[in-house]
Coordinates of C-alpha atoms and ligand atoms in Angstrom, one line a residue:
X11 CA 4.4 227.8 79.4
X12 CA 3.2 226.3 82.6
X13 CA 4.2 222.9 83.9
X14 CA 1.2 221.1 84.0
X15 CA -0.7 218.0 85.4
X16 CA -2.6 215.2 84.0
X17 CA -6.0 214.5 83.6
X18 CA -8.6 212.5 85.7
X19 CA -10.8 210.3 84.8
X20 CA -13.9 208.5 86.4
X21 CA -16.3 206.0 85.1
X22 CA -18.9 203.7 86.1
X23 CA -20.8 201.1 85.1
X24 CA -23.7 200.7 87.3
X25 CA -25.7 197.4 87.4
X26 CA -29.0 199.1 86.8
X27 CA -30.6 202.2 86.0
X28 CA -29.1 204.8 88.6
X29 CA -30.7 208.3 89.1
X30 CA -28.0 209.5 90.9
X31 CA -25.4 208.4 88.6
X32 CA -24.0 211.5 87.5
X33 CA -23.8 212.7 91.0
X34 CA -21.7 210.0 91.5
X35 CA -19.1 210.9 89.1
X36 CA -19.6 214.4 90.5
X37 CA -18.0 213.6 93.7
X38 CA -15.4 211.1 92.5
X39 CA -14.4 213.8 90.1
X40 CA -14.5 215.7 93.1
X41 CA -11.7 213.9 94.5
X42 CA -9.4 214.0 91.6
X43 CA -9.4 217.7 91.4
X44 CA -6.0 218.0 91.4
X45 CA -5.0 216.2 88.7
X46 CA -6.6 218.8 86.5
X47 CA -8.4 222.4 87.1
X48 CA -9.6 223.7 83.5
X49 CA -12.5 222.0 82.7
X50 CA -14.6 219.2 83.3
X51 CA -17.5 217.1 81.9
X52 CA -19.5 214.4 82.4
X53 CA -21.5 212.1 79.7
X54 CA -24.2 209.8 80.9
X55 CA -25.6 206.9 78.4
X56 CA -29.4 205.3 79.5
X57 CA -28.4 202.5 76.8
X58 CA -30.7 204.4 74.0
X59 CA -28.6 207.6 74.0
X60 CA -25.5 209.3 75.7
X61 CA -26.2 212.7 76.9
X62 CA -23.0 215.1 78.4
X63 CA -22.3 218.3 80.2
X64 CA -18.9 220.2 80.5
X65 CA -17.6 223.0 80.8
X66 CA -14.5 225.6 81.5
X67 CA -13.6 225.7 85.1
X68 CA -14.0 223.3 88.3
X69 CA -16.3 220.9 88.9
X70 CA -17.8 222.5 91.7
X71 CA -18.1 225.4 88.9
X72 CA -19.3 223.3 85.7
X73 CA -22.1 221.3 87.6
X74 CA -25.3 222.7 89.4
X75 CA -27.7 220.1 90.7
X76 CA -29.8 220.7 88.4
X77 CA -27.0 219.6 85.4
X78 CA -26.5 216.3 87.6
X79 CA -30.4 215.4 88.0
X80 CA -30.9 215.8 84.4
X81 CA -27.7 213.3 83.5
X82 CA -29.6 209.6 84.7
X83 CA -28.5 206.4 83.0
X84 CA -26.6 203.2 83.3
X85 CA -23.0 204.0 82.1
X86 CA -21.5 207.3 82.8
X87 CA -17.6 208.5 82.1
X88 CA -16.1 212.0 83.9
X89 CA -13.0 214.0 83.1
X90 CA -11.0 217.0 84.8
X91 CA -8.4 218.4 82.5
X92 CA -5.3 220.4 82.4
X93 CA -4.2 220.5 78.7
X94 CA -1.5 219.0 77.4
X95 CA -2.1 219.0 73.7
X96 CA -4.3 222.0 72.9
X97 CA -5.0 225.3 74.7
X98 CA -7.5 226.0 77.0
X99 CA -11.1 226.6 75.4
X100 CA -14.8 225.0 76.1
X101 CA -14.4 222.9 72.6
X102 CA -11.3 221.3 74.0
X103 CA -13.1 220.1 77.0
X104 CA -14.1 216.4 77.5
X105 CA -15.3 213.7 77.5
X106 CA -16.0 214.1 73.7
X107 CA -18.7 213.0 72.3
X108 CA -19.5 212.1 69.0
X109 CA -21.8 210.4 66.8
X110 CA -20.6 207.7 64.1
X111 CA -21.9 204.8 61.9
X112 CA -22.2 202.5 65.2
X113 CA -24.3 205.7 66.9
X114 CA -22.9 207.4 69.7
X115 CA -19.4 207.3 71.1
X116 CA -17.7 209.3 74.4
X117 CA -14.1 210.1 75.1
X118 CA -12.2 210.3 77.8
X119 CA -8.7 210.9 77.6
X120 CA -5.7 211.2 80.1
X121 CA -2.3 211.5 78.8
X122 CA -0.7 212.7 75.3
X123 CA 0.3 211.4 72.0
X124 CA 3.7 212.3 70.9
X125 CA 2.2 211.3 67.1
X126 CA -1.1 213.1 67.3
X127 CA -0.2 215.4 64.6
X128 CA 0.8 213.1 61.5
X129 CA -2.2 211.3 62.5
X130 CA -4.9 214.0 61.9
X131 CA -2.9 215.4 58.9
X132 CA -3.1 212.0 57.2
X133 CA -7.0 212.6 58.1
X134 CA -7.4 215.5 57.0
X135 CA -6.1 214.9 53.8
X136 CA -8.7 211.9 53.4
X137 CA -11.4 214.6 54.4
X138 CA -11.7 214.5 57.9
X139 CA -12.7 217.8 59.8
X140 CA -12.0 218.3 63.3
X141 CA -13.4 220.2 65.9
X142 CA -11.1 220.5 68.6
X143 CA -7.4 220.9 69.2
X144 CA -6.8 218.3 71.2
X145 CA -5.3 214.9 70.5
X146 CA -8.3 213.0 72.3
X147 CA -10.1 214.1 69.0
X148 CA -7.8 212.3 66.6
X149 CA -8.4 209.2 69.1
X150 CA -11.9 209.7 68.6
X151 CA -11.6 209.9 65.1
X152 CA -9.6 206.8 64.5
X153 CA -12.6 204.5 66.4
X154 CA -15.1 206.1 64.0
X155 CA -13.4 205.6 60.9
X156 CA -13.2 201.5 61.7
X157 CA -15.8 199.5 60.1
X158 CA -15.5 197.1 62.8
X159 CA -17.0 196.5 66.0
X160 CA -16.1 198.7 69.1
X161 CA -13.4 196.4 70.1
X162 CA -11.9 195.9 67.2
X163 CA -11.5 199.7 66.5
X164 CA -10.5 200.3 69.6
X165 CA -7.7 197.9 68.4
X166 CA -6.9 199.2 65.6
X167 CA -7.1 202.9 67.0
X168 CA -4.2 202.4 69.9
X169 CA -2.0 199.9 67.3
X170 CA -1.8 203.6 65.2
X171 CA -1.2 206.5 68.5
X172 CA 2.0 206.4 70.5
X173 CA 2.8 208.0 73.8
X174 CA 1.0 208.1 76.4
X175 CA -2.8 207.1 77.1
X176 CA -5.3 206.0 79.8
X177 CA -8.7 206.1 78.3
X178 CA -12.2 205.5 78.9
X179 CA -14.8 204.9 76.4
X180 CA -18.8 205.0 76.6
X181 CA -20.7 203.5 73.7
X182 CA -24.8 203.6 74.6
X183 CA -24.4 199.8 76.2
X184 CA -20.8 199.9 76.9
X185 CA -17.8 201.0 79.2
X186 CA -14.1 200.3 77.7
X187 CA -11.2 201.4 79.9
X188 CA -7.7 201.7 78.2
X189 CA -4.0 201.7 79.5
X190 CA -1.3 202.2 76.9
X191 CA 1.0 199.4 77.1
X192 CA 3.6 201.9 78.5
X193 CA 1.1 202.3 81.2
X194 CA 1.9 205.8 81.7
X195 CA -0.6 207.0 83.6
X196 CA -2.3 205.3 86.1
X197 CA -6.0 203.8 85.9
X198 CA -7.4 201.4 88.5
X199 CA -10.7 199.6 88.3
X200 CA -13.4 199.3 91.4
X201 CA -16.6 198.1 92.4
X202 CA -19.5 199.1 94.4
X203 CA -22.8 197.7 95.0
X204 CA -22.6 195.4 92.1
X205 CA -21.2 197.9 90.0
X206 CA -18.0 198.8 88.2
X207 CA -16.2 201.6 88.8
X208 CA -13.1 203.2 86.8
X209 CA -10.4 206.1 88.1
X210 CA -7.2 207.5 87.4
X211 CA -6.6 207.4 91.2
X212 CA -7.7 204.7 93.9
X213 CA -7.9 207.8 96.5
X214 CA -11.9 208.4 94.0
X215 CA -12.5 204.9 95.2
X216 CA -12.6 205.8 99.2
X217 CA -14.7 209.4 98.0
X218 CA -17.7 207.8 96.7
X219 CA -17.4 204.2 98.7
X220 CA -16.0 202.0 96.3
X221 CA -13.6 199.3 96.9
X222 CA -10.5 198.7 95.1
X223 CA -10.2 195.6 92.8
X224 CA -6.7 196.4 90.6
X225 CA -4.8 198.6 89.1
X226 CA -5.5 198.1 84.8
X227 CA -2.4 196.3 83.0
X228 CA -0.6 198.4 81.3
X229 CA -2.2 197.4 77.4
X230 CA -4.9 196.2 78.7
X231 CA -8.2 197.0 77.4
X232 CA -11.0 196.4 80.1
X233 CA -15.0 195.8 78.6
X234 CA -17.3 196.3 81.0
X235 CA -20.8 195.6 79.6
X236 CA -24.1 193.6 81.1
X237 CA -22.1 190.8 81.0
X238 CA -19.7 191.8 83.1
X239 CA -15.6 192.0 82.7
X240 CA -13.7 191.1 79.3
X241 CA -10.0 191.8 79.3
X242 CA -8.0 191.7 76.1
X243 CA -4.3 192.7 75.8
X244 CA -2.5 194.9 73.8
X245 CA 1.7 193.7 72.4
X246 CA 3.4 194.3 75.6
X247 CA 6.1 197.7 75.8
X248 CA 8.5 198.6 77.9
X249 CA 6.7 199.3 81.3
X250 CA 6.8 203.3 81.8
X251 CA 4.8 204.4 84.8
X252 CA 5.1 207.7 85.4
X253 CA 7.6 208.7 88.5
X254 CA 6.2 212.1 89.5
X255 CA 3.0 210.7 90.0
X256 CA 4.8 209.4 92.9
X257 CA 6.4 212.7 93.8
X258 CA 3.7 215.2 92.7
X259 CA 0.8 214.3 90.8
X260 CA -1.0 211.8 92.6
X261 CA -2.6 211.8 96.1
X262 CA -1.0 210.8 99.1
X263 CA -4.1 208.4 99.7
X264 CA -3.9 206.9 96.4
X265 CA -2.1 203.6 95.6
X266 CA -0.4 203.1 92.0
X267 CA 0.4 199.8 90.8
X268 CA 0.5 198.2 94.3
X269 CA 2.8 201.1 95.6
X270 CA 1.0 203.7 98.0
X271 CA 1.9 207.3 97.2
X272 CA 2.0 208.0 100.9
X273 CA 4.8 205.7 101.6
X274 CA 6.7 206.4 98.4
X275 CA 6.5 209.9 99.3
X276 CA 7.5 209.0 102.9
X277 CA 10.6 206.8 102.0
X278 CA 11.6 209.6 99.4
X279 CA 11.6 212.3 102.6
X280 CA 13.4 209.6 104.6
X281 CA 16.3 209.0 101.9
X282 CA 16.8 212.6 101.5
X283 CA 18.1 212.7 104.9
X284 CA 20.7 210.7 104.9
X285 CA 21.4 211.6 101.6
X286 CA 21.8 215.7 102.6
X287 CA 21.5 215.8 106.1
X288 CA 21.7 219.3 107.6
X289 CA 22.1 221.0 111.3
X290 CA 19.1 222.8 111.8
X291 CA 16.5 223.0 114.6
X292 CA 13.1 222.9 112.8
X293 CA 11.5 220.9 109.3
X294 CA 9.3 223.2 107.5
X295 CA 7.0 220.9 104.6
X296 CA 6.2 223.5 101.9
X297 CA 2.6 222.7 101.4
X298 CA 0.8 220.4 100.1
X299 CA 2.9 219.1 97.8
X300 CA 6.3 218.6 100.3
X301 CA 4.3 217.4 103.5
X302 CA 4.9 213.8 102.9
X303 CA 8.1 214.0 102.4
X304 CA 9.1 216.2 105.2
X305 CA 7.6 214.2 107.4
X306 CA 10.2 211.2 106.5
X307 CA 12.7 214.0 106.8
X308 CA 11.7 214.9 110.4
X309 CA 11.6 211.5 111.0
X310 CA 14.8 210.2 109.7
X311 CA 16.7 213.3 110.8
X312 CA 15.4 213.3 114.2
X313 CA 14.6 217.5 113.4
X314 CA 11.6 218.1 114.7
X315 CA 8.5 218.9 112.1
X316 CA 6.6 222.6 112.6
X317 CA 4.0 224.1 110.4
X318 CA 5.9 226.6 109.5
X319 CA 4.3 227.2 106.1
X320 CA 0.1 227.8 106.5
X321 CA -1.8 227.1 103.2
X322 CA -5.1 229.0 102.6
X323 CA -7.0 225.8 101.9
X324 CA -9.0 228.1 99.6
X325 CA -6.9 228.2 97.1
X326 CA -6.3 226.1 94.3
X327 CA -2.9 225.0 92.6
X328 CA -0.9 228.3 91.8
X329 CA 0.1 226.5 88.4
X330 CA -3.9 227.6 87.5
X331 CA -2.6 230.9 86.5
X332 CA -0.2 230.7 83.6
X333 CA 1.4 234.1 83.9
X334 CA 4.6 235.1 85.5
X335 CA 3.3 238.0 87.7
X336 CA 0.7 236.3 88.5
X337 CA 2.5 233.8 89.4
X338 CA 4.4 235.3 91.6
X339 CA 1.2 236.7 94.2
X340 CA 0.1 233.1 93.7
X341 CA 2.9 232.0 96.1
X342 CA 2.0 234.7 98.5
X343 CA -2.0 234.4 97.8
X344 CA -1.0 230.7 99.0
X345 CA 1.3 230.7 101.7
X346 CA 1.9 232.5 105.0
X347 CA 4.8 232.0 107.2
X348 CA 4.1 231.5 110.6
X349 CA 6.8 233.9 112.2
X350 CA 6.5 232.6 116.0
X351 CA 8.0 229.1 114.9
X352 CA 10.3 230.7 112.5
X353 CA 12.4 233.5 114.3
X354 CA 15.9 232.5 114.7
X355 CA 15.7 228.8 113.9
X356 CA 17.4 227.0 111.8
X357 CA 14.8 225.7 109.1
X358 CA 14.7 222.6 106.6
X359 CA 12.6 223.4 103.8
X360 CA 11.2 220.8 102.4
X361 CA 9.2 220.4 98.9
X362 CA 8.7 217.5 96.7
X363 CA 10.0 219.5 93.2
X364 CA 11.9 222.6 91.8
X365 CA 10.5 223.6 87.9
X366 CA 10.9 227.0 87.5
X367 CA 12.2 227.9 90.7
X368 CA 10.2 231.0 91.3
X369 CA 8.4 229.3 94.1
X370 CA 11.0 228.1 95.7
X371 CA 13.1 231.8 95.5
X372 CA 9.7 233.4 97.0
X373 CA 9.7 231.2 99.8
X374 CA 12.9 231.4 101.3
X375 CA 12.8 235.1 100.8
X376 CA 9.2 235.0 103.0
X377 CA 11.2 232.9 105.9
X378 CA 14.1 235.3 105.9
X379 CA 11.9 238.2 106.2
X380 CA 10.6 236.0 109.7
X381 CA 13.7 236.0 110.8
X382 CA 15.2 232.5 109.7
X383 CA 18.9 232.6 110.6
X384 CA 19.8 229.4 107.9
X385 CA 17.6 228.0 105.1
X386 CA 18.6 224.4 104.3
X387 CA 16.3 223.5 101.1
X388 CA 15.7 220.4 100.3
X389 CA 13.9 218.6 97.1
X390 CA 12.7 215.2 97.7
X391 CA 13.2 214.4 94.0
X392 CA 15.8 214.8 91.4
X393 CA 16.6 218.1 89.0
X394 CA 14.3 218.2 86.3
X395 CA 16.3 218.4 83.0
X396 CA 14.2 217.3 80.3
X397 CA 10.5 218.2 79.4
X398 CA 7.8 215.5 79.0
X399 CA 5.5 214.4 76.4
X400 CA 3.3 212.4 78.1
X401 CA 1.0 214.0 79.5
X402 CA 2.9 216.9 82.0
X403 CA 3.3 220.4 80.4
X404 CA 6.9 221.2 80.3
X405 CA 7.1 221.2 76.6
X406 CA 9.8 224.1 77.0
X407 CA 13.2 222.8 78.7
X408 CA 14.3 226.2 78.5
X409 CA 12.1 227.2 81.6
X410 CA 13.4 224.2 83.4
X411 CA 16.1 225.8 85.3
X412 CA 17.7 222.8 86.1
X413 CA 18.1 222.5 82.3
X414 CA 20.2 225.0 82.2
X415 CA 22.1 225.9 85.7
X416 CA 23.8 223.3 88.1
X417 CA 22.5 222.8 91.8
X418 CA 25.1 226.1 93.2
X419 CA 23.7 228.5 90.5
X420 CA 20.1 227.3 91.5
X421 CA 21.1 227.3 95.4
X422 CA 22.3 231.3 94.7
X423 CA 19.1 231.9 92.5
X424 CA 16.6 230.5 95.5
X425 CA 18.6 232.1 97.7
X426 CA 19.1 229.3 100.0
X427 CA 22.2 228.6 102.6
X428 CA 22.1 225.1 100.8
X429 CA 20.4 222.8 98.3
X430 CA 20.4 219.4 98.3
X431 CA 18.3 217.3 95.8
X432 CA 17.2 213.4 96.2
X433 CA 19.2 211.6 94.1
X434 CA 17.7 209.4 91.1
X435 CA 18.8 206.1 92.9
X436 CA 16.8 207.3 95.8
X437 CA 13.4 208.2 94.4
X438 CA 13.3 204.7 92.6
X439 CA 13.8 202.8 96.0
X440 CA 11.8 205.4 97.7
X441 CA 8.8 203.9 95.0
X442 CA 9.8 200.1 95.7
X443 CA 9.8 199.9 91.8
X444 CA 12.8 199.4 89.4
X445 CA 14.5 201.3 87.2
X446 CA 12.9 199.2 84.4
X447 CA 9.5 200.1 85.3
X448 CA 9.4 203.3 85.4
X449 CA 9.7 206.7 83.1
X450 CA 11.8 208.7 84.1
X451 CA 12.7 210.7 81.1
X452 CA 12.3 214.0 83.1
X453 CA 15.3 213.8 85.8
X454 CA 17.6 211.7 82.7
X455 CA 16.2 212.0 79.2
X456 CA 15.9 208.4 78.4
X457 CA 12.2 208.5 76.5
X458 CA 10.3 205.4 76.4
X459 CA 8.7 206.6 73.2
X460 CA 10.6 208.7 70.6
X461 CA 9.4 212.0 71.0
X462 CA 9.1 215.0 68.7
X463 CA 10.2 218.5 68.9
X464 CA 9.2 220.5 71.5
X465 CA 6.7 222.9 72.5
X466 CA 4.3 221.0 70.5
X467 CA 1.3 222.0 73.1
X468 CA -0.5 224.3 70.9
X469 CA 0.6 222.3 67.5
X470 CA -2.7 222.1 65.8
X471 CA -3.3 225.7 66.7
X472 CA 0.3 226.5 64.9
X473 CA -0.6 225.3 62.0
Ligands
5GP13 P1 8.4 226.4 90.4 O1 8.1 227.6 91.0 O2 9.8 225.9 90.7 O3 8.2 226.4 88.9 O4 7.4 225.3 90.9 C1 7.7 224.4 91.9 C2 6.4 224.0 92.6 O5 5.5 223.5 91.7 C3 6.6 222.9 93.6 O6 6.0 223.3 94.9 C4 5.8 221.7 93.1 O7 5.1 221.1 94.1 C5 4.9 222.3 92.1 N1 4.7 221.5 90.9 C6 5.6 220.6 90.3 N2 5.1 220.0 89.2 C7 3.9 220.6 89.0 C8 2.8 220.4 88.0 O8 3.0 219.6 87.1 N3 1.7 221.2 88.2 C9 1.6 222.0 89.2 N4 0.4 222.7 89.3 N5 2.5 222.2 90.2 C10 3.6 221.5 90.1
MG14 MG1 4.1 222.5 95.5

C-alpha cells in the first residue's frame, strides 16, 4: 500500500445566484490537484435543491463544460480525493450527498477518523445501511440521525468521530466549514466579490482571485449563510497541525496557519546544510517535491543550484500508480537526468522525503549512469518511522523503510556516497511553529489521538 495524500476541498458561498459557479470550483479544484488524483466531485445547491457531479479520475477528466454549465446555484462545495479510508471506486467519491428528514445534505470530507469503524457498526446494528466505504459516510450518517437543527447535529456528529477532519457541508441555504479541534489538516476561509470562499489551501485562493481572510481555528465550525459569518467553537485539543503539509503535501504558494510553505520549505533546505554539509560542486532538487528545499541548500551551502533533474510536466504524481513495477517506470516516465551538468560533478541530491526508498535508489542509480563521480543525498525532513492515521496512507510501517533499517543500511540500499537527514529539531524551526503545535507522530510516534491497528484503509471492505 501506497503512501498517500490528503484531500482538497473547495467551497463557496456566493452572494447571489452565480451561473458560473461550478466553474468556479472547477478551477480552484484545479489548483489543489495535488492534494488528491482519484476522483473528484462537485455539488451545487440553487437554495431549493442540491445537484452534484463526480467521478473517478482528474478533474480535468470528471468535468466537461457541459457538466459545469448544468451545475448553477448559490452554494457550491468541491472535493479531490486520494483515499484514506476506503479503496478506490466511483461510490467512494465525494462530496456525498444525501437526502434526510431536514432535505438534502452534502459532504465534503478531508482527513480520517481513527474511530470510523465502531461508529458505523454501532449503526448498523440500529439499522443503518451504508453505501460507501469511506468514513465521510459514517460522518454523513451521524448529521442525519440528529433530530436537531444543522448546527446542532453537526455538534453532536464531531463530539462522537476522532482523528482527524476538515469538512465542508452544503445544506440547500447553507455552507458549514469544519476543522477538528486537532486542526489537522488545513482549511482557510476567503472572499471574493462579496462572496465566501472555503479551501484546504490558500494557494486556490490566488487561482480563482480570491483574497485571503484566515486560516479556520482548529474546532471551529464556520456558518456561512445569507446572513453572513457565525463562528461557534468546539472543546479545545491539543493543537496537531500536520508537519508534512509543510514538507510535502501542500503548495509552495500556500500559507498554513500564518506560516508560508515556501519559506518553511526554504528554511528546512537551509538547516539541512549546516546540519550535513557536503563537498560537492553542484545541488540537484529532485523535482517537484525537493525544489524548495534545495534551493535553501544552494543557498546556505554556497553550492551552486543546476537543474539537473528535468520533470515531464505531463505527468502526474508517480504515487497515482499503486503497483511496484509500475512504480518503478514511474520514476523514469518522470524524470530525466540532464547528463551535460552532471558528468563528473560532485552532486547534492536534494528531496523533501524518503518512504519507500525506491525513488530515491532509482535516482542515484540514473546520475551514476551520467557519470556523477559522488552522490551526497540529502532529505530535508526527518526518517519516517511510524505510519499515520490521519489522513496520509502509510497504514503499513512495514513498507516504511526507515521503520525498519537505520540511516547506513538506507544510504547502502539508495546507493548513495552519503545520507544525511534533517533532524526533527530542525524541521520544527524550519516551520516557525513549536513542538506543541504540531503532529508529528510520523518522524516520533507520539499520536495526538489514540490510534487503532494498522492497515485499517480497506476496514469496512475487510469485514
Ligand atoms: P519512495 O520512493 O521513497 O517511497 O517515495 C519518496 C518520494 O515520494 C519523494 O520524492 C516524496 O516527495 C514523495 N512523497 C512523499 N510523501 C508522499 C505522499 O504522501 N504522496 C505522494 N504521492 N508522494 C509522496
Ligand atoms: Mg517527490
Amino acid at each position: 500500500m501506497a503512501l498517500k495524500e490528503a484531500c482538497g476541498l473547495l467551497g463557496i458561498f456566493s452572494s447571489s445566484f452565480d451561473k458560473t459557479i461550478a466553474k468556479t470550483v472547477y478551477y480552484g479544484l484545479f489548483a489543489l490537484q495535488h492534494r488528491g488524483q482519484e476522483s473528484a466531485g462537485i455539488a451545487v445547491s440553487d437554495t431549493n435543491s442540491i445537484r452534484h457531479h463526480k467521478g473517478l479520475g482528474l478533474v480535468s477528466e470528471v468535468f466537461d463544460e457541459d457538466e459545469l454549465e448544468k451545475l448553477c446555484g448559490k452554494i457550491a462545495i468541491g472535493h479531490v480525493r486520494y483515499s484514506t479510508t476506503g479503496s478506490n471506486v466511483f461510490s467512494n467519491a465525494q462530496p456525498l450527498v444525501i437526502r434526510y428528514h431536514s432535505g438534502e445534505l452534502a459532504v465534503a470530507h478531508n482527513g480520517n477518523l481513527v474511530n470510523a469503524l465502531e461508529i458505523r457498526e454501532r449503526l448498523e446494528k440500529n439499522g443503518l445501511m451504508f453505501h460507501t466505504t469511506t468514513d465521510s459516510e459514517v460522518i454523513a450518517a451521524l448529521i442525519a440521525r440528529s433530530q436537531t437543527n444543522l448546527i446542532d447535529s453537526i455538534f453532536s456528529c464531531v463530539k462522537q468521530i476522532h482523528g482527524a477532519y476538515s469538512l465542508l457541508l452544503m445544506s440547500k441555504d447553507q455552507l458549514i466549514a469544519v476543522r477538528d479541534p486537532h486542526g489537522f489538516r488545513p482549511l482557510c476561509l476567503g472572499s471574493y466579490n462579496g462572496s465566501y470562499v472555503v479551501a484546504s489551501e490558500s494557494a486556490a485562493f490566488n487561482t480563482i482571485g480570491a483574497t485571503f481572510i484566515r486560516d479556520l481555528k482548529p474546532g471551529e465550525i464556520l456558518l456561512i449563510d445569507d446572513s453572513g459569518l457565525k463562528s461557534y467553537e468546539l472543546p479545545k485539543s491539543k493543537r496537531s497541525l500536520c508537519v508534512f503539509e509543510f514538507v510535502y503535501f501542500a503548495r509552495p504558494d500556500s500559507t498554513i496557519d500564518g506560516v508560508s510553505v515556501y519559506l518553511a520549505r526554504y528554511r528546512a533546505g537551509a538547516i539541512l546544510a549546516e546540519q550535513h554539509p557536503a563537498e560537492a560542486d553542484l545541488v540537484v532538487a529532485v523535482p517537484d517535491s525537493g525544489s524548495v528545499a534545495a534551493i535553501g541548500f544552494s543557498d546556505q551551502s554556497k553550492i551552486p543550484l543546476g537543474m539537473g533533474l528535468i520533470k515531464n510536466r505531463y505527468i502526474g504524481r508517480t504515487f497515482i500508480e499503486p503497483s511496484e513495477r509500475m512504480r518503478n517506470l514511474g520514476v523514469r516516465l518522470k524524470l530525466s537526468p540532464l547528463k551535460e551538468l552532471i558528468d563528473g560533478k560532485r552532486v547534492v541530491l536534494v528531496d523533501d522525503s524518503i518512504v519507500r526508498g525506491t525513488t530515491m535508489g532509482q535516482i542515484v542509480k540514473m546520475l551514476r549512469d551520467c557519470g556523477a563521480k559522488e552522490i551526497h543525498v540529502r532529505i530535508s525532513s526527518p526518517p519516517i518511522t511510524h505510519s499515520c492515521y490521519f489522513g496520509i496512507d502509510t497504514s503499513t510501517k512495514r513498507e516504511l523503510i526507515a521503520s525498519r533499517f537505520d540511516a547506513e543500511s538506507i544510504r547502502q540500499f539508495i546507493g548513495a556516497d552519503s545520507l544525511g537527514y534533517l533532524n526533527l529539531e530542525g524541521l520544527i524551526e524550519a516551520t516557525g511553529l513549536t513542538e506543541k503545535e504540531l503532529c508529528l507522530a510520523c518522524f516520533n510516534g507520539d499520536y495526538p489521538v489514540m490510534t487503532p491497528m494498522e492497515g485499517k484503509k480497506y476496514l469496512f471492505e475487510k469485514r
